[in-house]
Amino acid sequence: MAWDLTVMLPDRPGTFADAATALGAAGVNIEGVCGIPFQGQGVVHLLVEDASQARRALEGAGIAVTDENEVLVLECPDRPGEVAKLARALADAGINIKLLYLATRTRVVFGVDDVAKAAAALS
């Protein structure tokens, strides 16, 4: 099972380094990450295997986790049209993509309303 944790970080040097250091010290691997500045803050999505361990590490470092969601993580060949095929299968099944980013080892992360239904649509 994979989890996406959302954290809001001040948009200044070192804040992501602090979060990554806290996770690393706790033995949590960041398997994927997406960060976007928004209105003076960094909205960061972290893909982790153990959400509770990651949450404890971040909160222990004074970093609040604002959201936590189970996500679908799929291997995806690195060539034109592959992500489109996955997105089309989800759309055809009536599944809305709420979150999307790439992870390590050429994997794509989908945050959706119904992970089980999405997994079935893509199998």
PDB file of C-alpha atoms in Angstrom:
ATOM      1  CA  MET A   1       0.000   0.000   0.000  1.00  0.00           C
ATOM      2  CA  ALA A   2       1.287   3.467  -0.866  1.00  0.00           C
ATOM      3  CA  TRP A   3       0.398   6.760   0.733  1.00  0.00           C
ATOM      4  CA  ASP A   4       0.582  10.393  -0.302  1.00  0.00           C
ATOM      5  CA  LEU A   5       1.185  12.857   2.526  1.00  0.00           C
ATOM      6  CA  THR A   6       0.667  16.555   1.923  1.00  0.00           C
ATOM      7  CA  VAL A   7       2.698  19.087   3.872  1.00  0.00           C
ATOM      8  CA  MET A   8       2.779  22.863   3.615  1.00  0.00           C
ATOM      9  CA  LEU A   9       6.243  24.351   3.971  1.00  0.00           C
ATOM     10  CA  PRO A  10       7.310  27.993   4.104  1.00  0.00           C
ATOM     11  CA  ASP A  11       8.621  29.021   0.677  1.00  0.00           C
ATOM     12  CA  ARG A  12      12.218  29.638   1.742  1.00  0.00           C
ATOM     13  CA  PRO A  13      15.549  27.817   1.572  1.00  0.00           C
ATOM     14  CA  GLY A  14      15.956  24.742   3.747  1.00  0.00           C
ATOM     15  CA  THR A  15      12.378  23.815   4.565  1.00  0.00           C
ATOM     16  CA  PHE A  16      12.244  20.816   2.254  1.00  0.00           C
ATOM     17  CA  ALA A  17      15.715  19.786   3.408  1.00  0.00           C
ATOM     18  CA  ASP A  18      14.365  19.772   6.982  1.00  0.00           C
ATOM     19  CA  ALA A  19      11.435  17.545   5.987  1.00  0.00           C
ATOM     20  CA  ALA A  20      13.620  15.163   3.993  1.00  0.00           C
ATOM     21  CA  THR A  21      16.147  14.977   6.824  1.00  0.00           C
ATOM     22  CA  ALA A  22      13.435  14.112   9.348  1.00  0.00           C
ATOM     23  CA  LEU A  23      12.127  11.342   7.121  1.00  0.00           C
ATOM     24  CA  GLY A  24      15.577   9.971   6.392  1.00  0.00           C
ATOM     25  CA  ALA A  25      16.521   9.935  10.076  1.00  0.00           C
ATOM     26  CA  ALA A  26      13.365   7.906  10.765  1.00  0.00           C
ATOM     27  CA  GLY A  27      14.204   5.425   8.020  1.00  0.00           C
ATOM     28  CA  VAL A  28      11.369   6.570   5.749  1.00  0.00           C
ATOM     29  CA  ASN A  29      12.135   6.444   2.035  1.00  0.00           C
ATOM     30  CA  ILE A  30      10.675   9.182  -0.156  1.00  0.00           C
ATOM     31  CA  GLU A  31       9.534   7.163  -3.169  1.00  0.00           C
ATOM     32  CA  GLY A  32       8.076  10.122  -5.029  1.00  0.00           C
ATOM     33  CA  VAL A  33       7.685  13.830  -4.465  1.00  0.00           C
ATOM     34  CA  CYS A  34       5.966  16.818  -6.015  1.00  0.00           C
ATOM     35  CA  GLY A  35       6.367  20.362  -4.760  1.00  0.00           C
ATOM     36  CA  ILE A  36       4.694  23.512  -6.007  1.00  0.00           C
ATOM     37  CA  PRO A  37       4.954  27.034  -4.570  1.00  0.00           C
ATOM     38  CA  PHE A  38       1.583  28.595  -3.830  1.00  0.00           C
ATOM     39  CA  GLN A  39       0.892  31.921  -2.108  1.00  0.00           C
ATOM     40  CA  GLY A  40       4.143  32.016  -0.145  1.00  0.00           C
ATOM     41  CA  GLN A  41       4.146  28.334   0.795  1.00  0.00           C
ATOM     42  CA  GLY A  42       5.356  25.140  -0.757  1.00  0.00           C
ATOM     43  CA  VAL A  43       2.662  22.493  -1.244  1.00  0.00           C
ATOM     44  CA  VAL A  44       4.580  19.217  -1.081  1.00  0.00           C
ATOM     45  CA  HIS A  45       3.246  15.735  -1.806  1.00  0.00           C
ATOM     46  CA  LEU A  46       5.358  12.872  -0.487  1.00  0.00           C
ATOM     47  CA  LEU A  47       4.931   9.264  -1.597  1.00  0.00           C
ATOM     48  CA  VAL A  48       5.742   6.896   1.265  1.00  0.00           C
ATOM     49  CA  GLU A  49       5.040   3.281   2.150  1.00  0.00           C
ATOM     50  CA  ASP A  50       4.378   3.777   5.867  1.00  0.00           C
ATOM     51  CA  ALA A  51       2.180   6.832   6.420  1.00  0.00           C
ATOM     52  CA  SER A  52       2.114   6.632  10.209  1.00  0.00           C
ATOM     53  CA  GLN A  53       5.904   6.412  10.509  1.00  0.00           C
ATOM     54  CA  ALA A  54       6.326   9.301   8.067  1.00  0.00           C
ATOM     55  CA  ARG A  55       3.719  11.388   9.886  1.00  0.00           C
ATOM     56  CA  ARG A  56       5.445  10.821  13.236  1.00  0.00           C
ATOM     57  CA  ALA A  57       8.807  11.817  11.766  1.00  0.00           C
ATOM     58  CA  LEU A  58       7.459  14.976  10.147  1.00  0.00           C
ATOM     59  CA  GLU A  59       5.363  16.060  13.109  1.00  0.00           C
ATOM     60  CA  GLY A  60       8.293  15.341  15.426  1.00  0.00           C
ATOM     61  CA  ALA A  61      10.255  17.888  13.372  1.00  0.00           C
ATOM     62  CA  GLY A  62       7.454  20.441  13.700  1.00  0.00           C
ATOM     63  CA  ILE A  63       6.088  19.864  10.193  1.00  0.00           C
ATOM     64  CA  ALA A  64       2.321  19.405  10.055  1.00  0.00           C
ATOM     65  CA  VAL A  65       0.831  16.847   7.685  1.00  0.00           C
ATOM     66  CA  THR A  66      -2.261  18.483   6.194  1.00  0.00           C
ATOM     67  CA  ASP A  67      -3.605  15.493   4.255  1.00  0.00           C
ATOM     68  CA  GLU A  68      -3.037  11.748   3.926  1.00  0.00           C
ATOM     69  CA  ASN A  69      -4.431   9.576   1.134  1.00  0.00           C
ATOM     70  CA  GLU A  70      -3.945   6.069  -0.140  1.00  0.00           C
ATOM     71  CA  VAL A  71      -2.773   6.296  -3.752  1.00  0.00           C
ATOM     72  CA  LEU A  72      -2.399   4.014  -6.722  1.00  0.00           C
ATOM     73  CA  VAL A  73       1.198   3.579  -7.924  1.00  0.00           C
ATOM     74  CA  LEU A  74       1.769   1.957 -11.303  1.00  0.00           C
ATOM     75  CA  GLU A  75       4.797   1.005 -13.355  1.00  0.00           C
ATOM     76  CA  CYS A  76       4.731   3.048 -16.534  1.00  0.00           C
ATOM     77  CA  PRO A  77       7.000   2.658 -19.564  1.00  0.00           C
ATOM     78  CA  ASP A  78       8.875   5.868 -20.330  1.00  0.00           C
ATOM     79  CA  ARG A  79       7.555   6.528 -23.821  1.00  0.00           C
ATOM     80  CA  PRO A  80       4.959   8.777 -25.460  1.00  0.00           C
ATOM     81  CA  GLY A  81       1.327   7.958 -24.776  1.00  0.00           C
ATOM     82  CA  GLU A  82       1.740   5.603 -21.817  1.00  0.00           C
ATOM     83  CA  VAL A  83       0.388   7.988 -19.162  1.00  0.00           C
ATOM     84  CA  ALA A  84      -2.396   8.898 -21.590  1.00  0.00           C
ATOM     85  CA  LYS A  85      -3.463   5.234 -21.757  1.00  0.00           C
ATOM     86  CA  LEU A  86      -3.708   5.054 -17.974  1.00  0.00           C
ATOM     87  CA  ALA A  87      -5.570   8.351 -17.740  1.00  0.00           C
ATOM     88  CA  ARG A  88      -8.005   7.282 -20.479  1.00  0.00           C
ATOM     89  CA  ALA A  89      -8.747   3.974 -18.725  1.00  0.00           C
ATOM     90  CA  LEU A  90      -9.561   5.879 -15.530  1.00  0.00           C
ATOM     91  CA  ALA A  91     -11.714   8.394 -17.406  1.00  0.00           C
ATOM     92  CA  ASP A  92     -13.588   5.642 -19.214  1.00  0.00           C
ATOM     93  CA  ALA A  93     -14.334   4.052 -15.821  1.00  0.00           C
ATOM     94  CA  GLY A  94     -15.706   7.366 -14.534  1.00  0.00           C
ATOM     95  CA  ILE A  95     -12.823   7.900 -12.124  1.00  0.00           C
ATOM     96  CA  ASN A  96     -11.640  11.457 -11.480  1.00  0.00           C
ATOM     97  CA  ILE A  97      -7.910  12.028 -11.025  1.00  0.00           C
ATOM     98  CA  LYS A  98      -7.376  14.325  -8.040  1.00  0.00           C
ATOM     99  CA  LEU A  99      -3.599  14.021  -7.853  1.00  0.00           C
ATOM    100  CA  LEU A 100      -0.920  12.924 -10.311  1.00  0.00           C
ATOM    101  CA  TYR A 101       2.873  12.872 -10.256  1.00  0.00           C
ATOM    102  CA  LEU A 102       5.824  10.666 -11.151  1.00  0.00           C
ATOM    103  CA  ALA A 103       7.759   8.573  -8.665  1.00  0.00           C
ATOM    104  CA  THR A 104      11.062   6.740  -8.638  1.00  0.00           C
ATOM    105  CA  ARG A 105      11.629   3.798 -10.982  1.00  0.00           C
ATOM    106  CA  THR A 106       9.349   5.216 -13.708  1.00  0.00           C
ATOM    107  CA  ARG A 107       6.129   4.902 -11.768  1.00  0.00           C
ATOM    108  CA  VAL A 108       3.093   7.137 -11.900  1.00  0.00           C
ATOM    109  CA  VAL A 109       1.098   8.081  -8.795  1.00  0.00           C
ATOM    110  CA  PHE A 110      -2.660   8.582  -9.043  1.00  0.00           C
ATOM    111  CA  GLY A 111      -4.734  10.038  -6.243  1.00  0.00           C
ATOM    112  CA  VAL A 112      -8.361   9.109  -6.898  1.00  0.00           C
ATOM    113  CA  ASP A 113     -11.620   8.884  -4.967  1.00  0.00           C
ATOM    114  CA  ASP A 114     -11.773   5.087  -5.119  1.00  0.00           C
ATOM    115  CA  VAL A 115      -8.391   3.312  -5.248  1.00  0.00           C
ATOM    116  CA  ALA A 116      -9.908  -0.178  -5.551  1.00  0.00           C
ATOM    117  CA  LYS A 117     -12.121   0.859  -8.481  1.00  0.00           C
ATOM    118  CA  ALA A 118      -9.161   2.571 -10.161  1.00  0.00           C
ATOM    119  CA  ALA A 119      -6.972  -0.489  -9.725  1.00  0.00           C
ATOM    120  CA  ALA A 120      -9.688  -2.671 -11.256  1.00  0.00           C
ATOM    121  CA  ALA A 121     -10.069  -0.300 -14.194  1.00  0.00           C
ATOM    122  CA  LEU A 122      -6.346  -0.477 -14.896  1.00  0.00           C
ATOM    123  CA  SER A 123      -5.913  -4.240 -14.539  1.00  0.00           C
TER     124      SER A 123
END
